[in-house]
Amino acid sequence: KMASGQQWVLVEMVQAFYEAPAYHLILEGILILWIIRLLFSKTYKLQERSDLTEKEKEELIEEWQPEPLVPPVSKDHPSLNYDPNTKLNLSIVCGLPTSHKIVVNGKECINFASFNFLGLLDNERVKKRALSSLKKYGVGTCGPRGFYGTFDVHLELEDRLAKFMRTEEAIIYSYGFATIASAIPAYSKRGDIVFVDEAACFAIQKGLQASRSFIKYFKHNDMEDLERLLKDQEVEDQKNPRKARVIRRFIVVEGLYINTGDICPLPELVKLKYRYKVRIFLEESLSFGVLGDHGRGVTEHFGVNIDDIDLISANMENALASIGGFCCGRSFVIDHQRLSGQGYCFSASLPPMLAAAAIEALNIMEEDPEIFTILREKCSCVHRALQGIPGLKVVGESFTPALHLQLETSTGSRDSDMKTLRTIVEYCMNRRVALTQARYLDKEEKFLPPPTIRVVVTVEQTDEEINMAASLIREAALAILK
Amino acid sequence: MARRADVSSKGSQDLHGSGSSRNRLCGSCQENGKSNGVAHSWSKRESFEQAPMYVAVLTYLGFGIVTLFGYFRDFLRAVGLEKCHLAQERDEQKDFVPLYQDFENFYTRNLYMRVRDNWNRPICSLPGPEFDLMERVSDDYNWTFRLTGRTIHNVINMGSYNYLGFAENNEKFLQPVANATKEYGIGVCSTRQEMGNLDIHQELEELVASFLGAESAMTFGMGFATNSMNIPALVSRGCLILSDELNHTSLILGARLSGATIRVFKHNNMQSLEKLLKEAIMGGQPRTHRPWRKILIVVEGIYSMEGSIVRLPEIVALKKKYKAYLYLDEAHSIGAVGATGRGVTQLFGLDPSDVDVLMGTFTKSFGAAGGYIAGKKELVDYLRAHSHSAAYATAMSPPVARQIIRAMKCIMGLDGLTVGIQRVRQLAENTRYFRRRLQELGFIIYGSQDSPVVPLLLYMPGKVGAFSRAMLERKIGVVVVGFPATPITEARARFCVSSAHTRDMLDKVLCSLDELGDYLGLKFSRRKCTQFELDS
């Protein structure tokens, strides 16, 4: 039965062959020959230098000299542990019962440099909770989230963070830097457009670079500049409406900018969002656990509806004094990262003891919302105390816990500015106040911030300590900046 | 020494190291053949047997059917006959450009959702050789899950990367970690270049350097980030990266972020690599033909999806001949291979200083988290000053650092006991036993005989879900991987052997595999394996 069916088809084919016009057959014949030729021809690669003889090839290979793997680094680079005078360049910190008074290079100093805003690094409850988690789970998770690396602690932490921020869902990462750097490329792909502030931190820049989208920078906190860019884009869209319907647009801003210490104008951004139909990604590493009556960040500070922000990302390494980061928002947005966030899918999950510590820190934050008011008071106290230092100006809002001290008049060369600030820092360190210079990678930053000294406020600092530090800095400035 | 299994060749079999030929559907037993000149007395027997033709056909058929069903279900959802379980965009933002394109999520909606219960299984105990799973059920065919509150106790763990059994909660062993928690706290709240450089980091780095036999080392808080943040610091525009086909995502991301030109060579194929090297040096940069500033060869020690081990002696010979630099990612091989757990350099008897950049992670064999880069002092000093992680990312957590220190001291024997070296030997024995028995049972497994990562081929998409669920019913937790992490026709189950697995546990697993292999029809191998003795 099968054979006769085949035969019947064959007969039809032969008939069609006879009935077809001649040019049709010739054309098809040529096409078939062309295909055969293509299949068997050697692939042509543009980089093959087939015009060289063997000897010339050998010579080229002999002669080629690569650069050294790494260029030499000068021995007195501040990140190295070498200094002929003190034998210590990079500060080495030793653990002590508290991280408020740390031992730096053998001297006990008051800590004005670690981002331990709520003092949770030394909290006994947090440590106890971490220890009980250690007893149960050990240290590492030995796998990514997809392959038995999801512990009940992770699920609990995600749940608690979502409830705390009053969003639908949260997702945690095992490294703060990787959080925003994996979140942005998960949504924004080649061809999409991202409008980002010039003062965005390095992690955001790396996320943008990984996304391969068009990046448009607007001047720091300048809503008119942003609106101008958005209007230009609107004009572009009208030229090509079909393309415009598939290009996604995002605005990436930080709540409190780590490089400049000021706040983003969120209500205006939300207005721009609805007018020009762009989504907002908000990076709240510095403002989570700092701003707002309950520490929920910049949305609570301004009273903006949290659903208006598409994605909030923060790291848990500042106020929560743990390790890792999280993103929160609506399930529609966040769930996508579970399959396409690279730092989530291809990396081991957060060690359970660090997650347990973060949960306990959240508990403390929820039980005692007074702590945020106290922190903000101390911030304004420090801000006031540092005003009027000759030669140094304070950069940052009065409620920001990480402010910068910049030289009022720069000498013109970044190197000498850095050296001057370094002498001030060393002066203070020798007199038991630990400060640090803000560190950047000069060649990698898109908009390199000017050299500054970072001053960090924590709730553990007493008024006397704040006043002492301020007068010490004043002394240093007077002595060094003449 | 073992006799090689008979090779039945078909057609033109290329004996010169063509590695695993992905799309050749001939039913021959393919082994890595002789390489170009660098003779290696201890032949690294790697096998990537091809399944019979009908398997590939059925696999494609399976995917075809699921895709058709997918279109049908999408149609039903669009028409409204089927409830749409997906989360929806906000009403206020309905006129925004859609965040996801429909076709991007087709695979997720229609294929992945059906078998989603095999991944992200939550556990509530230590990830040791046995663990406790939280029972999770779905009332709506995997769209949502709920935890019933019950625990499945003592499930044998064949999925976690616990090669040397350091995922343990023995109070005595963990005392140093507890002390570090009490002393330093959990976090650091500062970067390495600012106020986060603790004395414990210095101690750890010196220990890592001496463990590896390198001059100097630097550690980072996340293994993934070690690659993605340091490769851009080493190479940039004008440099060339030659990367293996099957490199991990972190290496690919680091290479892309660096801005260098990337060229891919076939997996473990030295001919392909040499050809690329020759062409690069002779041809120079594309279009301008300026000479390349640097050439960096990026490979991994053990490839976790294949179980294959890098051909290090040959790569080192090539790199010396062509003056390239070598970046070796030992995420899975450090601690797990080598006579004393020093990784692939020790396995092949090479000097660690032959490798320019030794990179690895602490997640797998040390039961902690984080990564390291080791090498010459100039390299590490440069990274201390210019690594993205040192300047912008928080330093490693002190208790985690302490765990790595104690695990490393244990392996090196510095704590005065022989526990470490016993574990390394036990792992090697377990690996060889497990692999030998699987081959005897008739499964197709990929990779080298020394690799503790054992991929067992399942091929068909339907069997992937069935295998994982059936093993869970028998209280064995396995990891299955399919497209897109593997080629579309080669879905597999991946076992990670641990030194903490006892012979009984392995036998139980093998017994269940035997049963399931017959029931699901997974024994595709057509080799006749000869018995051989385990080397001591």
PDB file of C-alpha atoms in Angstrom, chain A residues 141 143-151 154-155 158 170-173 338 344-350, chain B residues 119-122:
ATOM      1  CA  THR A 141      25.525  26.943  50.623  1.00  0.00           C
ATOM      2  CA  GLY A 143      25.342  25.696  45.153  1.00  0.00           C
ATOM      3  CA  PRO A 144      23.397  28.299  43.214  1.00  0.00           C
ATOM      4  CA  ARG A 145      19.744  28.993  43.979  1.00  0.00           C
ATOM      5  CA  GLY A 146      18.523  26.636  41.281  1.00  0.00           C
ATOM      6  CA  PHE A 147      20.473  23.606  42.508  1.00  0.00           C
ATOM      7  CA  TYR A 148      19.635  23.099  46.185  1.00  0.00           C
ATOM      8  CA  GLY A 149      21.101  26.411  47.210  1.00  0.00           C
ATOM      9  CA  THR A 150      17.750  27.815  48.259  1.00  0.00           C
ATOM     10  CA  PHE A 151      17.484  27.641  52.007  1.00  0.00           C
ATOM     11  CA  HIS A 154      16.661  32.901  51.989  1.00  0.00           C
ATOM     12  CA  LEU A 155      12.941  32.520  51.453  1.00  0.00           C
ATOM     13  CA  GLU A 158      13.002  37.683  50.779  1.00  0.00           C
ATOM     14  CA  ALA A 170      11.986  40.658  46.734  1.00  0.00           C
ATOM     15  CA  ILE A 171      15.005  38.775  45.430  1.00  0.00           C
ATOM     16  CA  ILE A 172      18.366  38.567  47.154  1.00  0.00           C
ATOM     17  CA  TYR A 173      21.860  38.433  45.726  1.00  0.00           C
ATOM     18  CA  ARG A 338      15.087  34.604  38.797  1.00  0.00           C
ATOM     19  CA  TYR A 344      21.529  35.234  40.773  1.00  0.00           C
ATOM     20  CA  CYS A 345      21.441  32.206  38.476  1.00  0.00           C
ATOM     21  CA  PHE A 346      25.123  31.548  37.988  1.00  0.00           C
ATOM     22  CA  SER A 347      26.477  32.227  41.404  1.00  0.00           C
ATOM     23  CA  ALA A 348      26.284  30.485  44.760  1.00  0.00           C
ATOM     24  CA  SER A 349      23.621  31.828  47.077  1.00  0.00           C
ATOM     25  CA  LEU A 350      24.192  33.939  50.150  1.00  0.00           C
TER      26      LEU A 350
ATOM     27  CA  TRP B 119      14.719  23.398  40.359  1.00  0.00           C
ATOM     28  CA  ASN B 120      14.883  25.848  43.229  1.00  0.00           C
ATOM     29  CA  ARG B 121      13.944  23.160  45.712  1.00  0.00           C
ATOM     30  CA  PRO B 122      14.234  24.694  49.166  1.00  0.00           C
TER      31      PRO B 122
END
